[in-house]
Coordinates of C-alpha atoms in Angstrom, one line a residue:
Chain W
M1 CA 94.0 73.7 152.4
A2 CA 91.2 73.5 149.9
E3 CA 91.7 71.3 146.9
V4 CA 92.2 73.4 143.8
H5 CA 92.7 72.0 140.3
Q6 CA 95.4 74.5 139.5
S7 CA 98.5 75.0 141.6
R8 CA 99.8 78.4 142.6
R9 CA 102.9 77.7 140.6
S10 CA 100.9 77.2 137.4
V11 CA 99.0 80.4 137.9
L12 CA 102.2 82.4 138.5
K13 CA 103.8 80.8 135.4
F14 CA 100.8 81.8 133.3
L15 CA 100.9 85.4 134.5
C16 CA 104.6 85.6 133.8
G17 CA 103.9 84.2 130.4
V18 CA 101.2 86.9 129.8
I19 CA 103.5 89.7 131.0
G20 CA 106.4 88.4 129.0
S21 CA 104.3 88.2 125.8
V22 CA 102.9 91.7 126.3
G23 CA 106.4 93.1 126.9
L24 CA 107.8 91.3 123.8
W25 CA 104.9 92.6 121.7
K26 CA 105.5 96.2 122.8
Y27 CA 109.2 95.9 122.2
L28 CA 108.7 94.5 118.7
S29 CA 105.9 96.9 117.6
S30 CA 107.6 100.1 118.6
A31 CA 109.5 102.2 116.1
P32 CA 110.8 105.8 116.2
L33 CA 108.3 108.3 114.9
I34 CA 110.0 110.3 112.3
P35 CA 107.9 113.5 111.9
K36 CA 107.3 114.2 108.2
P37 CA 107.7 117.8 107.2
K38 CA 104.6 119.5 105.9
L39 CA 104.1 119.7 102.2
E40 CA 104.0 123.3 101.1
V41 CA 102.3 124.4 97.9
A42 CA 101.9 127.8 96.4
R43 CA 98.2 128.6 96.0
K44 CA 98.7 129.7 92.4
D45 CA 100.4 126.4 91.5
V46 CA 97.1 124.5 92.0
P47 CA 95.1 124.5 88.7
P48 CA 91.6 125.8 89.2
E49 CA 89.1 122.9 89.1
G50 CA 92.1 120.7 88.9
A51 CA 94.7 118.7 91.0
L52 CA 98.4 118.9 91.8
V53 CA 99.7 115.4 92.3
F54 CA 102.7 114.6 94.5
D55 CA 103.7 111.0 93.7
E56 CA 106.3 110.5 96.4
Q57 CA 104.2 111.9 99.2
R58 CA 101.1 110.2 97.8
V59 CA 98.9 113.2 98.1
A60 CA 96.9 115.3 95.6
V61 CA 96.0 119.0 96.3
I62 CA 92.7 119.7 94.7
C63 CA 90.9 123.0 93.9
S64 CA 87.2 122.6 93.5
A65 CA 84.8 125.5 93.4
G66 CA 87.3 127.8 95.1
D67 CA 87.8 125.2 97.9
F68 CA 91.2 123.7 98.5
F69 CA 91.6 120.2 100.0
A70 CA 94.2 117.5 100.0
L71 CA 93.3 113.9 99.2
S72 CA 95.5 111.0 100.2
L73 CA 96.3 108.9 97.1
V74 CA 96.5 105.7 99.1
C75 CA 93.8 103.3 98.0
T76 CA 91.6 102.3 101.0
H77 CA 91.5 98.7 99.6
L78 CA 95.1 97.4 99.9
G79 CA 97.2 100.5 99.8
C80 CA 98.3 101.0 96.2
T81 CA 98.7 104.6 94.9
V82 CA 95.7 105.8 92.9
R83 CA 96.1 107.6 89.6
I84 CA 94.1 110.7 88.4
T85 CA 92.5 110.1 85.1
G86 CA 90.1 112.8 83.8
D87 CA 87.5 113.3 86.5
E88 CA 88.2 110.1 88.4
L89 CA 90.9 108.6 90.6
V90 CA 91.5 105.0 89.6
C91 CA 93.6 102.4 91.4
P92 CA 95.8 100.4 89.1
C93 CA 95.9 97.3 91.4
H94 CA 92.3 96.1 91.7
G95 CA 90.4 98.8 89.8
S96 CA 88.7 100.8 92.5
R97 CA 87.4 104.1 91.2
F98 CA 86.9 107.3 93.3
D99 CA 85.3 110.7 92.3
R100 CA 87.2 113.9 92.7
T101 CA 86.1 114.3 96.4
G102 CA 87.4 110.8 97.2
Q103 CA 84.1 109.0 97.4
V104 CA 84.1 105.4 96.1
L105 CA 82.4 105.0 92.8
S106 CA 83.1 101.3 92.2
G107 CA 85.5 98.5 93.0
P108 CA 86.7 96.7 96.1
A109 CA 87.7 99.8 98.1
P110 CA 85.6 99.9 101.3
R111 CA 86.0 103.6 102.3
A112 CA 86.5 107.0 100.7
L113 CA 90.0 108.4 100.2
V114 CA 91.3 110.0 103.4
R115 CA 91.5 113.8 103.5
M116 CA 94.8 115.2 104.8
P117 CA 94.7 118.2 107.0
L118 CA 95.3 121.3 104.9
Q119 CA 96.0 124.8 106.3
I120 CA 95.9 127.9 104.1
E121 CA 98.4 130.5 105.2
G122 CA 98.0 133.4 102.8
E123 CA 99.4 132.3 99.5
I124 CA 100.9 129.0 100.8
L125 CA 98.9 125.8 101.4
K126 CA 100.4 123.5 104.0
V127 CA 99.5 119.8 104.0
S128 CA 100.2 117.6 107.0
L129 CA 101.5 114.2 105.8
S130 CA 101.5 112.1 109.0
Chain L
M1 CA 132.4 61.1 114.5
L2 CA 131.0 62.9 111.4
N3 CA 130.9 59.6 109.6
D4 CA 128.8 58.0 112.4
F5 CA 126.5 61.0 112.4
L6 CA 126.0 60.7 108.6
K7 CA 125.5 57.0 108.8
H8 CA 122.9 57.2 111.5
L9 CA 120.7 59.3 109.2
F10 CA 120.0 56.3 107.1
P11 CA 117.6 53.6 108.4
R12 CA 118.9 50.2 109.3
V13 CA 116.2 48.4 107.4
V14 CA 114.3 49.5 104.3
L15 CA 111.5 47.5 102.7
K16 CA 112.5 46.8 99.1
K17 CA 109.0 47.8 97.8
N18 CA 109.3 51.2 99.4
L19 CA 112.3 52.0 97.2
R20 CA 110.0 52.0 94.1
L21 CA 110.4 55.5 92.6
T22 CA 106.8 55.8 91.5
Y23 CA 105.6 55.5 95.1
T24 CA 106.8 58.8 96.5
F25 CA 108.8 60.1 93.5
C26 CA 111.3 61.2 96.2
L27 CA 109.4 64.5 96.4
G28 CA 110.1 65.1 100.1
G29 CA 113.8 64.2 99.6
M30 CA 114.1 66.5 96.6
A31 CA 112.4 69.3 98.7
L32 CA 115.1 68.7 101.3
T33 CA 117.9 69.0 98.8
V34 CA 116.4 72.2 97.4
L35 CA 116.1 73.5 101.0
L36 CA 119.8 72.8 101.5
T37 CA 120.5 74.7 98.2
L38 CA 118.5 77.6 99.5
L39 CA 120.3 77.7 102.8
L40 CA 123.7 77.6 101.1
S41 CA 123.0 80.1 98.4
G42 CA 121.2 82.3 100.9
F43 CA 124.2 82.1 103.2
L44 CA 126.5 83.3 100.4
L45 CA 124.2 86.1 99.4
L46 CA 124.4 87.4 103.0
F47 CA 127.9 88.6 102.4
H48 CA 126.8 91.2 99.9
Y49 CA 123.2 92.2 100.5
Q50 CA 122.6 95.3 102.6
P51 CA 119.3 95.4 104.5
H52 CA 118.7 99.1 104.6
P53 CA 116.2 100.8 102.3
E54 CA 118.8 103.2 100.9
H55 CA 121.3 100.5 100.0
A56 CA 119.2 97.3 99.4
Y57 CA 118.4 97.8 95.7
E58 CA 122.0 99.0 95.0
S59 CA 123.5 96.0 96.7
I60 CA 121.3 93.7 94.5
L61 CA 122.4 95.6 91.4
A62 CA 126.0 95.2 92.5
L63 CA 125.4 91.5 93.1
E64 CA 124.0 91.2 89.6
T65 CA 126.7 93.2 87.7
Q66 CA 129.9 93.6 89.8
I67 CA 130.2 90.6 91.9
Y68 CA 131.7 87.4 90.5
G69 CA 129.0 84.7 90.6
G70 CA 126.5 87.2 92.0
H71 CA 124.0 86.8 89.2
Y72 CA 124.3 83.0 89.2
L73 CA 123.9 82.9 93.0
R74 CA 120.9 85.2 93.0
S75 CA 119.3 83.3 90.2
L76 CA 120.0 80.0 91.9
H77 CA 118.4 81.3 95.1
R78 CA 115.3 82.5 93.3
F79 CA 114.9 79.4 91.1
A80 CA 115.4 77.1 94.1
S81 CA 112.7 79.0 96.0
H82 CA 110.2 78.4 93.2
A83 CA 111.3 74.7 93.0
Y84 CA 111.0 74.4 96.7
L85 CA 107.4 75.6 96.9
F86 CA 106.5 73.5 93.8
L87 CA 108.0 70.3 95.3
L88 CA 106.3 71.0 98.6
F89 CA 103.0 71.3 96.9
L90 CA 103.5 68.0 95.1
H91 CA 104.8 66.3 98.2
S92 CA 101.7 67.4 100.1
L93 CA 99.6 66.1 97.3
R94 CA 101.3 62.7 97.4
V95 CA 100.9 62.5 101.2
I96 CA 97.2 63.2 100.9
L97 CA 96.7 60.8 98.0
T98 CA 98.5 57.9 99.7
G99 CA 96.8 58.5 103.1
A100 CA 100.1 59.0 104.9
Y101 CA 98.5 61.5 107.3
R102 CA 96.4 58.8 108.9
P103 CA 97.2 57.4 112.4
P104 CA 100.0 57.0 113.6
R105 CA 101.2 59.7 111.3
Q106 CA 98.9 62.6 112.3
M107 CA 101.5 64.5 114.2
N108 CA 103.8 64.4 111.2
W109 CA 101.1 65.8 109.0
W110 CA 100.8 68.8 111.4
I111 CA 104.6 69.2 111.4
G112 CA 104.6 69.1 107.6
F113 CA 101.7 71.5 107.2
T114 CA 103.4 74.0 109.6
L115 CA 106.5 73.6 107.5
L116 CA 104.5 74.4 104.4
L117 CA 103.2 77.6 105.9
L118 CA 106.6 78.6 107.2
S119 CA 108.1 78.0 103.8
L120 CA 105.5 80.2 102.1
F121 CA 106.1 82.9 104.7
T122 CA 109.9 82.7 104.2
A123 CA 109.4 83.1 100.4
Y124 CA 107.1 86.1 101.1
T125 CA 109.6 87.9 103.4
G126 CA 112.4 87.2 101.0
Y127 CA 110.4 88.8 98.3
L128 CA 110.6 92.3 99.9
L129 CA 114.4 92.3 100.3
P130 CA 115.4 93.6 96.8
M131 CA 113.3 96.6 97.4
D132 CA 112.2 97.0 93.8
Q133 CA 108.7 98.1 92.8
L134 CA 107.4 94.5 92.6
A135 CA 108.7 93.8 96.1
L136 CA 107.3 97.0 97.6
W137 CA 103.8 96.7 96.3
A138 CA 103.5 93.0 97.0
T139 CA 104.4 93.7 100.6
Q140 CA 102.2 96.8 100.8
T141 CA 99.1 95.0 99.7
G142 CA 99.9 91.8 101.6
M143 CA 100.4 93.6 104.9
N144 CA 97.2 95.6 104.4
L145 CA 95.4 92.3 103.8
V146 CA 96.8 90.9 107.0
T147 CA 95.0 93.6 108.9
E148 CA 91.7 91.9 107.9
L149 CA 92.6 88.8 109.9
P150 CA 91.7 88.5 113.6
F151 CA 94.5 90.1 115.6
G152 CA 95.6 91.5 112.2
Q153 CA 96.6 94.9 113.5
I154 CA 98.8 93.3 116.2
I155 CA 100.4 91.0 113.6
K156 CA 101.0 93.9 111.2
G157 CA 102.3 96.0 114.1
I158 CA 105.0 93.5 114.8
L159 CA 105.9 92.7 111.1
V160 CA 105.8 96.4 110.0
P161 CA 106.6 98.6 112.9
D162 CA 107.0 101.8 110.9
A163 CA 105.9 101.5 107.3
V164 CA 106.4 99.1 104.4
G165 CA 109.7 100.1 102.7
E166 CA 111.1 101.9 105.8
S167 CA 114.2 100.8 107.6
Y168 CA 112.7 99.1 110.6
S169 CA 110.3 97.0 108.5
L170 CA 112.9 96.0 106.0
L171 CA 115.2 94.9 108.9
R172 CA 112.3 93.0 110.5
F173 CA 111.6 91.1 107.3
Y174 CA 115.3 90.5 106.8
V175 CA 115.6 89.0 110.3
M176 CA 112.5 86.8 109.8
H177 CA 113.8 85.7 106.4
I178 CA 117.4 84.8 107.4
L179 CA 117.1 83.7 111.0
V180 CA 113.7 83.2 112.6
I181 CA 111.9 81.2 110.0
P182 CA 114.9 79.2 108.7
A183 CA 115.7 78.2 112.3
S184 CA 112.1 77.1 112.8
I185 CA 112.1 75.2 109.5
I186 CA 115.4 73.4 110.3
T187 CA 114.1 72.4 113.7
L188 CA 110.8 71.2 112.3
V189 CA 112.4 69.3 109.4
A190 CA 114.6 67.5 111.9
L191 CA 111.4 66.6 113.9
H192 CA 109.7 65.6 110.6
F193 CA 112.4 63.1 109.8
Y194 CA 112.5 61.9 113.4
R195 CA 108.8 61.2 113.3
I196 CA 109.1 59.3 110.0
R197 CA 111.8 57.0 111.6
K198 CA 109.7 56.6 114.7
D199 CA 106.7 55.6 112.6
K200 CA 108.8 52.9 111.1
G201 CA 109.4 54.6 107.8
I202 CA 107.2 55.4 104.8
L203 CA 103.7 53.9 104.7
P204 CA 104.2 50.2 103.8
Y205 CA 101.4 49.8 101.3
L206 CA 100.9 50.3 97.6

């Protein structure tokens, strides 16, 4: 038999360790997916050139030049809820500022605010929250 | 038998000059006492705290207002946690300034440093449990920060399987705070003291 510096036993032990760790990781990181119901807004409730803010769902439905879109109010820096002040969205935690389309104006936020999928069904706007 | 166990915790011989208070200020010893206080007060709080998002805050309010000694116990636990981290900081400073990390004590320094990190992490996981605004946002920002580390997404996936403030994550933080980390801390503290005894006690100079 050739002289190898690692025994078969140690290799098998290592592989068992790897499989065990991956199994443990998958067990610990799984959680049931609770589907969130879509947020329904009446078209007329959204102020023209304005925003309708939903604090609990952390979403703002905005109407801009006749266009409707939904901005997530979760700051892309560390996850605080941004507040709408005048023409800007400001994060109270570290001072990131976004414009009304979600683009970063200043502050530590690295990316623009996420747009949530919004479907227009007649007079009802439906926003997917997951 | 208990007597013998307690007696064996004390060293057979102690150098008189090592008993001088201004050498170590008994910081490590005080940290141990505060740790015991945390374990005992935490144990008692277990009987009333409910680790589910819908009931957690209410159970804390009940502890504060309805339960005899609840306010005292909770205050004690919080104050002890501040004192613990403060004493650990001072203890680490003393160890560094007296060179007590040098050979043959390097292993003990590693054990001690790990203990410091575990203690900080216990304090952090405990912070979420009352599920008030302070707790929630501290955890939200902290866990988002973790994602910036290497393997950050994996670590966050294990600590927060659903989302911060949801039932799985609260339970996860709860288990970390009352079982996983305290068990590790107790084991390492025992090792920490074993190493001190093995290295023939506190550094015999100054």
